[in-house]
Coordinates of C-alpha atoms in Angstrom, one line a residue:
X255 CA -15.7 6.8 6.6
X256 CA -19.0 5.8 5.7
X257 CA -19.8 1.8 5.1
X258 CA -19.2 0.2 1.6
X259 CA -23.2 0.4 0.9
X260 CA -23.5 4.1 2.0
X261 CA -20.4 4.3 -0.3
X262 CA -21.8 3.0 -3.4
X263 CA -25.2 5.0 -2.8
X264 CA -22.8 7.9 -3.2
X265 CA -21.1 6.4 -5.9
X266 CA -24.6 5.8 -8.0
X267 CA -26.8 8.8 -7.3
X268 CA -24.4 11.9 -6.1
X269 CA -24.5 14.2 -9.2
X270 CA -22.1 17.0 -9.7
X271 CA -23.8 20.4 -9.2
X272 CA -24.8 22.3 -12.4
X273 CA -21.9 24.8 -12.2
X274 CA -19.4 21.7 -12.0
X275 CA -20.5 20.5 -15.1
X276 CA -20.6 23.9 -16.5
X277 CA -17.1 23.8 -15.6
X278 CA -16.4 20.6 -17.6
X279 CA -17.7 21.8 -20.7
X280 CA -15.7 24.7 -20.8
X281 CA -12.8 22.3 -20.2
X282 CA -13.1 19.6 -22.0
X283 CA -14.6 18.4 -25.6
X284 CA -17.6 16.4 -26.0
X285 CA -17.6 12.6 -27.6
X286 CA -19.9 10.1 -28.5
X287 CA -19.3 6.5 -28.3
X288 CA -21.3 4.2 -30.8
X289 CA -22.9 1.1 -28.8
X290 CA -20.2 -2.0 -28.1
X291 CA -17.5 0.4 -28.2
X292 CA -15.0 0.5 -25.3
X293 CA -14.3 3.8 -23.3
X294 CA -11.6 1.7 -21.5
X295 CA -9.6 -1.2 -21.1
X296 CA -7.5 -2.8 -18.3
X297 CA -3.8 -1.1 -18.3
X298 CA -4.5 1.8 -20.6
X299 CA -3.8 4.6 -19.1
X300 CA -6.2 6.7 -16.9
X301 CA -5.7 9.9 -18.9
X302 CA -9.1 11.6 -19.5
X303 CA -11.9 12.2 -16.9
X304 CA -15.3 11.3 -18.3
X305 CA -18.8 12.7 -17.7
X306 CA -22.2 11.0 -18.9
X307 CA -24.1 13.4 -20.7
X308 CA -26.4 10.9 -22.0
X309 CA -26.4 7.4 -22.6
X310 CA -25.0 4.1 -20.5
X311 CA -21.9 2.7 -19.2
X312 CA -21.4 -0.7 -18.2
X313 CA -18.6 -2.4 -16.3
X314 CA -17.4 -5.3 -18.2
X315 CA -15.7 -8.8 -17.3
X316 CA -12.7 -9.1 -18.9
X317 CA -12.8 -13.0 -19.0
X318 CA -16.4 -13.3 -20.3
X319 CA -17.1 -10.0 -22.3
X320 CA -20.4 -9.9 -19.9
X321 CA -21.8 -7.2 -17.7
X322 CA -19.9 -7.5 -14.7
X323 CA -22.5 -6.1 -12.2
X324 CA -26.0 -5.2 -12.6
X325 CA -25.4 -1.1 -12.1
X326 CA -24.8 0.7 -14.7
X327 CA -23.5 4.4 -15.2
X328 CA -25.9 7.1 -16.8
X329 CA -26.4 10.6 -17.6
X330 CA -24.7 12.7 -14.3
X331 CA -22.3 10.2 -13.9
X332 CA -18.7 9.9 -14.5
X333 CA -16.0 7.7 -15.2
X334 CA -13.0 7.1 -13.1
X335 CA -10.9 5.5 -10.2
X336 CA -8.7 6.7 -7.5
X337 CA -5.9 5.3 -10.2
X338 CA -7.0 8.6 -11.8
X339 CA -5.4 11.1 -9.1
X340 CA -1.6 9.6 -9.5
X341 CA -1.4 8.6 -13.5
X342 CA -2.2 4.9 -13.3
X343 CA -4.1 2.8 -15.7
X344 CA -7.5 2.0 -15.9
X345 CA -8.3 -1.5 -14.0
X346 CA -11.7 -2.9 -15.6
X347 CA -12.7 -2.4 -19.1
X348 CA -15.4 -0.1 -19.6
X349 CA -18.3 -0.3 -22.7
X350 CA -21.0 1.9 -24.5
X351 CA -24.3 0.3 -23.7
X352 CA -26.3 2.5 -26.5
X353 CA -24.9 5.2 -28.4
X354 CA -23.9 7.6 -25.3
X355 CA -22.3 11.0 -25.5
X356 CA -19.9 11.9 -22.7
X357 CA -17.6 15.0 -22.1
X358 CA -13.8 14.3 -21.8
X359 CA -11.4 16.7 -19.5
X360 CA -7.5 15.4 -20.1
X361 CA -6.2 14.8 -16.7
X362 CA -3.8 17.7 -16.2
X363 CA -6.6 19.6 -16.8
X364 CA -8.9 18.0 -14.6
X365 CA -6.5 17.9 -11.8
X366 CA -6.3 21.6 -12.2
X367 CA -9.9 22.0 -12.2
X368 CA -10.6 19.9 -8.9
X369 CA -7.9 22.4 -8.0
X370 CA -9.8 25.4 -7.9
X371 CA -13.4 24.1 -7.0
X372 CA -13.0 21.8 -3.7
X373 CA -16.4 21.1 -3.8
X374 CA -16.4 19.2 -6.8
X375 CA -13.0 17.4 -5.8
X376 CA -14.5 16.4 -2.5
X377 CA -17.6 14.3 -4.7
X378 CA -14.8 12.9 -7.3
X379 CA -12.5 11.3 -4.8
X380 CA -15.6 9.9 -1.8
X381 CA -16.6 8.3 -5.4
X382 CA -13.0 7.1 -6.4
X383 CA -12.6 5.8 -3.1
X384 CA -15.9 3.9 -3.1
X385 CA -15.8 2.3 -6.3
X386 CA -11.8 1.1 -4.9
X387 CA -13.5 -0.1 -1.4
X388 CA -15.9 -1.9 -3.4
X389 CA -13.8 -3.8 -5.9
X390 CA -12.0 -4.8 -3.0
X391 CA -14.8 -5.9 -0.9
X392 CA -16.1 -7.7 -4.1
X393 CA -13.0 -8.8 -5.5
X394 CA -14.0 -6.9 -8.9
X395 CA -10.9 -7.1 -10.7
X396 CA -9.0 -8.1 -13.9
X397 CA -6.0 -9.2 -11.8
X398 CA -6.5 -12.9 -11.5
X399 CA -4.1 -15.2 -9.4
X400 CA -4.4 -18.9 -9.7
X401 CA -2.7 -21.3 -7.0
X402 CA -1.9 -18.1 -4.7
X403 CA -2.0 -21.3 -2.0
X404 CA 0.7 -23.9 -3.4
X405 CA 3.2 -21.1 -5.5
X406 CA 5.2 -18.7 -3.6
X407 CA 5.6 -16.4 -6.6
X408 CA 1.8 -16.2 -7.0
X409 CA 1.7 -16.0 -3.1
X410 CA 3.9 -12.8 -3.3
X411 CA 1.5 -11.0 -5.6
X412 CA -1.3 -11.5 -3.5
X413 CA 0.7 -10.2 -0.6
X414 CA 1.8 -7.1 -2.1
X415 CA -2.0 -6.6 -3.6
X416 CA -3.2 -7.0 -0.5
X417 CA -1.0 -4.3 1.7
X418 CA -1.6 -2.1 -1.7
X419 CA -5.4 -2.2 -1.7
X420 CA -4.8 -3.6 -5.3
X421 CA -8.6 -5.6 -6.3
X422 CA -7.8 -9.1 -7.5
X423 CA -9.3 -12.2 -7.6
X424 CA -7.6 -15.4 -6.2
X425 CA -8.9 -19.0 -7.2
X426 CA -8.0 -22.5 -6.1
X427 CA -5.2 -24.5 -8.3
X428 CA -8.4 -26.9 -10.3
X429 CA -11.1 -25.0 -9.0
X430 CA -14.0 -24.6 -11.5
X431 CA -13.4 -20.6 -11.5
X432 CA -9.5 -21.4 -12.2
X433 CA -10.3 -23.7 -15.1
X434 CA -12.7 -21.1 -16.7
X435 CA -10.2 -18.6 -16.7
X436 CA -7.7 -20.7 -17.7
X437 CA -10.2 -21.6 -20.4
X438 CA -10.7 -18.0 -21.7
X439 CA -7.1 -17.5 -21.4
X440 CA -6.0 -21.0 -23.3
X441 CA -3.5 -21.7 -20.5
X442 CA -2.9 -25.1 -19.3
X443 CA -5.4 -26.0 -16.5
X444 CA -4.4 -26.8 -13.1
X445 CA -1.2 -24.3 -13.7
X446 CA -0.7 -21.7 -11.7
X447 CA -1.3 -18.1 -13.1
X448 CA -0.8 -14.6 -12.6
X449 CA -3.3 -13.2 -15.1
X450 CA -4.2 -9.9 -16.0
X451 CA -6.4 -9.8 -18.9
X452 CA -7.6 -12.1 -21.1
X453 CA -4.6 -11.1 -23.2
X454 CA -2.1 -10.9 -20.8
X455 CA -0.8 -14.0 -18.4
X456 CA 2.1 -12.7 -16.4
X457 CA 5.2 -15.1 -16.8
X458 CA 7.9 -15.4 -13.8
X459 CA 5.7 -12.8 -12.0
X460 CA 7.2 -9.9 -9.7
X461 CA 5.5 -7.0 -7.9
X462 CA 7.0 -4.8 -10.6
X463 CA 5.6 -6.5 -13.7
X464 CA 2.3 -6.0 -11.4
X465 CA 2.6 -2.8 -10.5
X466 CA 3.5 -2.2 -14.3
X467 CA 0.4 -3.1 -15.7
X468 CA -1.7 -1.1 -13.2
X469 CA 0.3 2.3 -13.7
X470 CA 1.3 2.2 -10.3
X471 CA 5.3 2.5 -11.2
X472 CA 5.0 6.0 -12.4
X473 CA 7.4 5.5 -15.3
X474 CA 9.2 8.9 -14.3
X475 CA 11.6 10.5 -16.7
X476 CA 15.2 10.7 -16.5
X477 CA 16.2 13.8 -14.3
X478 CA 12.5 15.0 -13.7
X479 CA 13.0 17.6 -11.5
X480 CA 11.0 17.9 -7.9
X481 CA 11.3 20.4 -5.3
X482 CA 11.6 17.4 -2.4
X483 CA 11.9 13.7 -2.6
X484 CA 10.1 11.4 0.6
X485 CA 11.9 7.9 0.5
X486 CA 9.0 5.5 2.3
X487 CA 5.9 5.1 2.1
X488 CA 4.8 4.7 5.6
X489 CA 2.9 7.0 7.8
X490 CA 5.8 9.6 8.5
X491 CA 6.6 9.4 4.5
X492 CA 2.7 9.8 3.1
X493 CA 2.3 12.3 6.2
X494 CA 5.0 14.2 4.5
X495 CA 3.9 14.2 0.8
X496 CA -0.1 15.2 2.4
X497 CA 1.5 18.5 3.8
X498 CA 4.3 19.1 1.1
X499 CA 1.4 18.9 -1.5
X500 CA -0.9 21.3 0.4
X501 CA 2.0 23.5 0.9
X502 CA 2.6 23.6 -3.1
X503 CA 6.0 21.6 -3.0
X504 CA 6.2 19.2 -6.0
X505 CA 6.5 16.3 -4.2
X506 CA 7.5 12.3 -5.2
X507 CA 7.2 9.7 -2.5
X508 CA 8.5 6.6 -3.3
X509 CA 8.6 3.1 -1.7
X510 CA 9.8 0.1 -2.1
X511 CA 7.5 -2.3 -0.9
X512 CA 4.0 -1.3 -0.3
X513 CA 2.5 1.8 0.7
X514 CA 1.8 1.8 4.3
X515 CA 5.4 0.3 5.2
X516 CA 5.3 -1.6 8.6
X517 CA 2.4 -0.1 10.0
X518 CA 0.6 -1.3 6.9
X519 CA 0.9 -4.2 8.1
X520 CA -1.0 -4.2 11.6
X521 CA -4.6 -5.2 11.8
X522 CA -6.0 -2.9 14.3
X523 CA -5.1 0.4 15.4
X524 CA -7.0 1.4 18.9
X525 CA -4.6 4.2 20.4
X526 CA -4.3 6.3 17.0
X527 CA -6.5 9.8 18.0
X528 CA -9.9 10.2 16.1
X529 CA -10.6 6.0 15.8
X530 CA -12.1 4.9 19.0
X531 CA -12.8 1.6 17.4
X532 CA -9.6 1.0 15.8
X533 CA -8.3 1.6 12.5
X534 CA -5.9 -0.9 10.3
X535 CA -2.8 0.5 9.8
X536 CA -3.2 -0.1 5.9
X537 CA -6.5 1.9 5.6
X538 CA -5.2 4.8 7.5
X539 CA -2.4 5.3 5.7
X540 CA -4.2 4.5 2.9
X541 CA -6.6 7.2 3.2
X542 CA -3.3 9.7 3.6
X543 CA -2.4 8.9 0.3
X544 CA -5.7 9.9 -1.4
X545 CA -5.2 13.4 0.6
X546 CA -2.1 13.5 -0.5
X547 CA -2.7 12.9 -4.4
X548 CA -5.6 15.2 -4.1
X549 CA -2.8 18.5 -3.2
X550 CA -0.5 17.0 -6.9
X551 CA 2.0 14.7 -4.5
X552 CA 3.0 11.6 -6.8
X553 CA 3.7 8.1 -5.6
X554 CA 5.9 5.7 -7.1
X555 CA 6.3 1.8 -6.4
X556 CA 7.6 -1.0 -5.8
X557 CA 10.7 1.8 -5.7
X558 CA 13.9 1.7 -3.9
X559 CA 16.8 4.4 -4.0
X560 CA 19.7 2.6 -5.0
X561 CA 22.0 5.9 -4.4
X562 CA 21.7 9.5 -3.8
X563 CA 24.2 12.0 -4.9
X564 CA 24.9 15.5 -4.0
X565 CA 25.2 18.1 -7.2
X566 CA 27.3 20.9 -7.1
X567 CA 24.6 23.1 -6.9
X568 CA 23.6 21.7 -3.5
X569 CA 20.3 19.8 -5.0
X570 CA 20.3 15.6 -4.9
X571 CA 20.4 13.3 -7.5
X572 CA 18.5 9.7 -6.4
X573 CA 19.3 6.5 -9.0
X574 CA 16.6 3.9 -8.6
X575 CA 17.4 0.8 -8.5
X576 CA 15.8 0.3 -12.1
X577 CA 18.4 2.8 -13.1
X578 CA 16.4 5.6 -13.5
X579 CA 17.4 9.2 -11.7
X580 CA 15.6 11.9 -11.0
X581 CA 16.5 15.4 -9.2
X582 CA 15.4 16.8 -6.1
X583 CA 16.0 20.0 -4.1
X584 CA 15.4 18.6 -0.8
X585 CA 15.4 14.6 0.4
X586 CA 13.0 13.3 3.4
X587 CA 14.0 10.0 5.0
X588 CA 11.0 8.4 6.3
X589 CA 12.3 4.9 5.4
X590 CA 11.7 3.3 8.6
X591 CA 12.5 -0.4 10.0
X592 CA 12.0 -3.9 9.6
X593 CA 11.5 -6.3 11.5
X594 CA 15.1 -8.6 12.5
X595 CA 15.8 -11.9 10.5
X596 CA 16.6 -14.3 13.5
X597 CA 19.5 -16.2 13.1
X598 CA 17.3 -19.3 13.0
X599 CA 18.7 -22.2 10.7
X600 CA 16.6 -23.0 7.2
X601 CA 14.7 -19.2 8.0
X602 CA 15.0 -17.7 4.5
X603 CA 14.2 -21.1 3.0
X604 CA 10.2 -20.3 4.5
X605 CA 9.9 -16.8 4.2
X606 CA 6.8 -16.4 2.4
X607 CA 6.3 -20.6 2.6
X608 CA 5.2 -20.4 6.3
X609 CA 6.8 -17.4 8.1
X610 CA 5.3 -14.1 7.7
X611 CA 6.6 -10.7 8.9
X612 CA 3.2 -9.1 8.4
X613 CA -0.4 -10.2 9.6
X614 CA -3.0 -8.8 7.1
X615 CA -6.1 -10.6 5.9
X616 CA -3.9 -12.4 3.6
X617 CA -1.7 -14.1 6.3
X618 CA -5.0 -14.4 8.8
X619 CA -5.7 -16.6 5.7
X620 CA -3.1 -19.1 5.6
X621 CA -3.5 -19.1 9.7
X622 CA -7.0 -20.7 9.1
X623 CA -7.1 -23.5 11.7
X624 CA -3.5 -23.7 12.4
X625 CA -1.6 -23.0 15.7
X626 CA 0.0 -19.5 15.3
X627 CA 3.2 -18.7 16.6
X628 CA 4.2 -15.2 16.8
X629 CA 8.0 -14.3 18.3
X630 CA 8.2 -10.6 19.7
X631 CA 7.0 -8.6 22.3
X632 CA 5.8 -4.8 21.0
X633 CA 2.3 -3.7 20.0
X634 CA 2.9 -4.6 16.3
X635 CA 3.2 -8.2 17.7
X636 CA 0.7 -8.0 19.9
X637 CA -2.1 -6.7 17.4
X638 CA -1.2 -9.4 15.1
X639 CA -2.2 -12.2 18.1
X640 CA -5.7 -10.4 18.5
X641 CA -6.2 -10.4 15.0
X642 CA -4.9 -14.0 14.0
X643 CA -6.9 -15.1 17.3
X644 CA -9.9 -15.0 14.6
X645 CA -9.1 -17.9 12.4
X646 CA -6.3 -19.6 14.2
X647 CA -7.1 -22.7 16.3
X648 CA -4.2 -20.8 18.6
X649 CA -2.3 -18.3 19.1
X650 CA 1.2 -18.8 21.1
X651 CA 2.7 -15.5 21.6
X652 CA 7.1 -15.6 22.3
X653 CA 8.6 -13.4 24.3
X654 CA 12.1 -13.5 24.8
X655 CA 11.9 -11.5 28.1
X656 CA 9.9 -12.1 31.5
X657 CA 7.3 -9.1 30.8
X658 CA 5.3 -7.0 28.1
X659 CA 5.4 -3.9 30.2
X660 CA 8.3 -2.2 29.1
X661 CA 7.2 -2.9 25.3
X662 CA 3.7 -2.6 24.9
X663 CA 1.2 -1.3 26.1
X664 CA -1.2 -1.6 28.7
X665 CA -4.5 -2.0 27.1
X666 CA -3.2 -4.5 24.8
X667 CA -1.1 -6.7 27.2
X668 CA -4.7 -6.8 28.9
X669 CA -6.7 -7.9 25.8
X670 CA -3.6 -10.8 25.4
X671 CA -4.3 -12.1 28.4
X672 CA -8.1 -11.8 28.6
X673 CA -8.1 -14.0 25.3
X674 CA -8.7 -17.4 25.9
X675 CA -7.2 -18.5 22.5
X676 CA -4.1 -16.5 23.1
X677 CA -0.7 -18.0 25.5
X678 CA 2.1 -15.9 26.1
X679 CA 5.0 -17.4 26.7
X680 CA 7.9 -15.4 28.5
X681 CA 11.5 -17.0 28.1
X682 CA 10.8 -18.7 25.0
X683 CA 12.1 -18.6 21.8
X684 CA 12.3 -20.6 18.2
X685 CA 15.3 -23.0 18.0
X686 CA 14.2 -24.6 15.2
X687 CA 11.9 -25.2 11.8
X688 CA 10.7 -28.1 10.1
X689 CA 9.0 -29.1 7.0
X690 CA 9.9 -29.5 3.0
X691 CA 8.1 -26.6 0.5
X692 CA 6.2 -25.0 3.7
X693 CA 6.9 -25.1 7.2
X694 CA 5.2 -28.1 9.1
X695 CA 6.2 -27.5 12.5
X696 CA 8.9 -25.2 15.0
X697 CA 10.6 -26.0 17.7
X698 CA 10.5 -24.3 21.1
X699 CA 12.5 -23.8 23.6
X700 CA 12.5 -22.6 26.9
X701 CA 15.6 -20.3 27.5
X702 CA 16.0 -21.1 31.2
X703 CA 15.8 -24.6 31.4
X704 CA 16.3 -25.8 28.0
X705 CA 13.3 -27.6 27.6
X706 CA 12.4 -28.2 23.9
X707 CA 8.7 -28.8 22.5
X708 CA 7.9 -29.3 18.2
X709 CA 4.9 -27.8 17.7
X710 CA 2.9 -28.6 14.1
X711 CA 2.4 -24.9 12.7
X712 CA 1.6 -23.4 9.4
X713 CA 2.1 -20.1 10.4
X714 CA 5.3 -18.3 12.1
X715 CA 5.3 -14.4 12.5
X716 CA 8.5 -12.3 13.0
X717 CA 8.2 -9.1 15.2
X718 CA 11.1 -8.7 16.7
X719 CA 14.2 -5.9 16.9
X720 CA 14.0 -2.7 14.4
X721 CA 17.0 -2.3 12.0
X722 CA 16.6 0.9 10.3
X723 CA 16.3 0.9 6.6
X724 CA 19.5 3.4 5.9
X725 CA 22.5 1.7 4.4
X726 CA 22.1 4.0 1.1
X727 CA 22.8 7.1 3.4
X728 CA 25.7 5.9 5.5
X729 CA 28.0 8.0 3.6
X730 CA 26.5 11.1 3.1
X731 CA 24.5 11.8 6.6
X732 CA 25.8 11.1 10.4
X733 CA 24.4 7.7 12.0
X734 CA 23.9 6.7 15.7
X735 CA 25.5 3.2 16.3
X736 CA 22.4 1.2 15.3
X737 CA 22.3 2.7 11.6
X738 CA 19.2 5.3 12.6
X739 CA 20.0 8.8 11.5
X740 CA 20.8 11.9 13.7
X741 CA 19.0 15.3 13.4
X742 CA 19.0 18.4 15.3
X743 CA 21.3 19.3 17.6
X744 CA 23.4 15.6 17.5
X745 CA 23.6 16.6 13.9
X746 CA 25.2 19.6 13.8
X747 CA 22.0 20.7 12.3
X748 CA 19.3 23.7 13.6
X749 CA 16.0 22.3 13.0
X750 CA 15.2 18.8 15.2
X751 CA 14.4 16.7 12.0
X752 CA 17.3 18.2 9.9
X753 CA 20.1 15.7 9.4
X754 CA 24.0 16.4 9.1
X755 CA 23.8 17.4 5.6
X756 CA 21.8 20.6 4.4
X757 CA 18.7 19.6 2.7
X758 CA 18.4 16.2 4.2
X759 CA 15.4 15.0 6.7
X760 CA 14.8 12.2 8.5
X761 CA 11.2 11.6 10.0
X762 CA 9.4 8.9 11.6
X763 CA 11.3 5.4 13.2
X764 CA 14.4 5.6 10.8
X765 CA 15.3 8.7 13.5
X766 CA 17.3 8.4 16.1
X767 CA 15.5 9.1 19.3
X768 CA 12.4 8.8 17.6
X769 CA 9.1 7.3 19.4
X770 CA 8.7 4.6 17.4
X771 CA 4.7 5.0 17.4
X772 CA 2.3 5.7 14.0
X773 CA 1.0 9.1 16.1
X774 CA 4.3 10.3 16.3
X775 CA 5.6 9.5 12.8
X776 CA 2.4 11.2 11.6
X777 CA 3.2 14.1 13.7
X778 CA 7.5 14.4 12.1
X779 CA 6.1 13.9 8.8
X780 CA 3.6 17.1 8.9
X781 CA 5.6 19.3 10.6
X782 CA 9.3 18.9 8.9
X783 CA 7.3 20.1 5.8
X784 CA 7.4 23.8 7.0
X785 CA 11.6 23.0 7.2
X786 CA 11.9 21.7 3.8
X787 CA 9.4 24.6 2.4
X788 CA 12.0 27.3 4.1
X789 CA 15.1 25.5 2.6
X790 CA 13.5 25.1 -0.9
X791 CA 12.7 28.8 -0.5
X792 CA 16.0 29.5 0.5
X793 CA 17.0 27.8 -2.5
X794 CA 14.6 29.7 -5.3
X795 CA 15.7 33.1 -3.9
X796 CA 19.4 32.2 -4.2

């Protein structure tokens, strides 16, 4: 994918071709909006596509009512952002320059058009996806956090931003930026904030209130009907919805924490086909999930099935754990695994406050100048000690065993050890953790002769074990004895991904027997689609 400035080159001077906007007229109405007035404003929903016939569109700062970059959009141009593609909200308000005349296409109706003329898709979503790359890159946003480095709460927000490619901007508890907005916002100063809005501060704030605001919750209606539901949002899961969309299967993937899922969360991807220089495991997946909006496949999040329910007509009924149900005619697990919670004394009472089970940018933040200790010995473990080996003074990697060669792999144990800021340390593990609101220090200990070291940290990562996210299922599919679910022929069943129960697949690491690798869970998510297309099938004929 082409760099951010290539990206935005696109973005400002790629017009559609003369028979796409030929196609707009017919589909939409034109509109004029008198000068000062708003075409859009943050957390109103992205329902319309809109097309500059002539005039001037300028992106606006929500907390100072001034032009928030010196680009403007003109006659050619259109409004939008990847938001667009699954139902969200618009996330920056939006303003009439002079009077400017645009034409509007309603969403279902656009969707349908980018449809039936690729071409024109193709242009709609590089753009989408550049103006989202550049708010990021820019930190162009309405989402505001404020103390994101002394409040936990404000902490988790940025965390679940972050592994969601969600644009905020994050400023120092008493900071001059922090006061200003706190200014505009008549909030208390040196308080810290989740803010969205001039209008809209955020109280006791959760990834759902966020994910709220921005649309990204897709408020579905009680028993909506789809022909399959994918439960997680990881490679195997968006995999899934990219092929069931293509294959016209009304699809709804949801997830409960962040798109991505535990490959989200590793920093470099070198041994992933097609990326000779690596790929993070957030933007890869990330990029699925454009594909797979573009074929009509919905996301939902933060979502988590509370319960799934067979009908008597075969089909499934999932209950969220906000309490709302919808129906589907086929289910595909692709919930995959967490990391382990070691059964280390005062663990939970850091979690977020010092230990991390995730190194992203946001973590390699709080690593900045501190010794890093990271406990576990696969490839997710030891990407995060190249990556954190950036902007921590050290990195001391744990592993419980006496060698990496039976858990990662080759070219990355050899990077490890090449690294001078990097120590492994076989036969070692945490026995303890210090510290009051945020961890100060652990305690090492060598498992053969006892020895014990404290080491001042900031910064402890958890990569250890795989406990399969499948409790919901444990009564209605067939489990190995570490909770991941059988398919094929251990199953009962006739096709290698189908589970016990007719209409129920399992992809990706939350399979037994599966190779627990981002190629591989790519690879189940694509292909069981042609099994849940022929058992839908089945289905409709019936």
């Amino acid at each position: 994918m082409e760099s951010i400035g290539d990206d935005l080159r696109v973005m400002q001077r790629t017009p559609l071709a003369p028979a796409h906007v030929a196609a707009l007229r017919e589909a939409g109405t034109q509109a004029v909006y008198a000068a000062g007035s708003y075409l859009a404003r943050p957390g109103q929903l992205a329902d319309r596509f809109i097309y500059v016939v002539d005039g001037e569109i300028e992106l606006v700062n929500a907390y100072t009512d001034e032009r928030h970059v010196p680009s403007t959009l003109g006659p050619t141009q259109f409004m939008g952002e990847i938001s667009f593609l699954n139902g969200g909200s618009f996330s920056m308000p939006m303003r009439a320059v002079c009077d400017t005349s645009v034409i509007e296409v309603p969403r279902a109706t656009m969707l349908t058009l980018m449809s039936q003329i690729p071409e024109m898709s193709d242009i709609i979503i590089r753009v989408f996806s550049a103006r989202r790359r550049g708010q990021i890159e820019q930190r162009h946003s309405t989402l505001v956090l404020i103390g994101e480095e002394l409040d936990r709460d404000v902490r988790c927000i940025a965390e679940f931003a972050t592994r969601n490619r969600i644009p905020y901007s994050s400023f120092e508890l008493g900071s001059a930026e922090a006061n200003a907005v706190a200014a505009t916002c008549s909030l208390a100063p040196a308080r810290s904030a989740v803010i969205f809005g001039r209008d809209t501060i955020v109280a006791d704030p959760t990834p759902d209130k966020v994910a709220r605001l921005l649309g990204l919750n897709l408020d579905l209606v009680d028993d909506e009907d789809f022909d399959v539901l994918i439960v997680g949002g990881g490679p195997a899961g968006v995999a899934a919805g990219v092929y069931a969309g293509a294959e016209g299967l009304c699809a709804l993937v949801t997830e409960d924490i962040a798109i991505g899922g535990q490959a989200g969360t590793s920093s470099r991807i070198e041994n992933y086909m097609g990326f000779p220089t690596g790929i993070s495991g957030a933007d890869l997946v990330w990029r699925g999930e454009i594909q797979a909006m573009k074929f009509g496949t919905q996301f939902a999040m933060p979502r988590r099935v509370a319960q799934l329910e067979v009908l008597t007509d075969g089909s499934f009924c999932a209950t969220f754990d906000n309490g709302r149900r919808i129906r589907a005619k086929a289910v595909v697990v692709a919930t995959g695994v967490q990391y382990r919670r070691l059964p280390i004394e005062r663990l939970a009472e850091f979690e977020g406050a010092g230990v991390y089970y995730a190194a992203t940018d946001i973590e390699a933040r709080y690593s900045k100048g501190t010794e890093a200790i990271i406990i576990g010995g696969g490839n997710s473990a030891g990407q995060a000690a190249m990556f954190l080996s950036r902007t921590a003074s050290r990195v001391r990697l744990l592993v419980r065993g006496r060698s990496l060669a039976a858990s990662m792999s080759s070219y990355l144990s050899s990077r490890l050890e090449a690294e001078p800021t990097i120590t492994i340390e076989y036969g070692a593990e945490v026995s303890a953790l210090h510290g009051s609101d945020h961890l100060d220090a652990v305690t090492i200990r060598d498992t053969a002769d006892g020895r014990e070291e404290t080491v001042p940290t900031r910064a402890l990562f958890i990569m250890v074990g795989a406990a399969p996210n499948t409790g919901w299922l444990a009564d209605l599919v067939k489990l190995d004895d570490k909770g991941f679910v059988l398919t094929g022929e251990a199953a009962g069943a006739d096709s290698p991904y189908a589970a016990s129960l007719p209409g129920i697949f399992a992809v990706g690491d939350a399979r037994s027997g599966s190779v627990k690798r981002v190629a591989s869970a790519v690879g189940e998510g694509s292909v069981v689609i042609s099994k849940v297309w022929e058992f839908v099938d089945r289905g409709r004929r019936a």
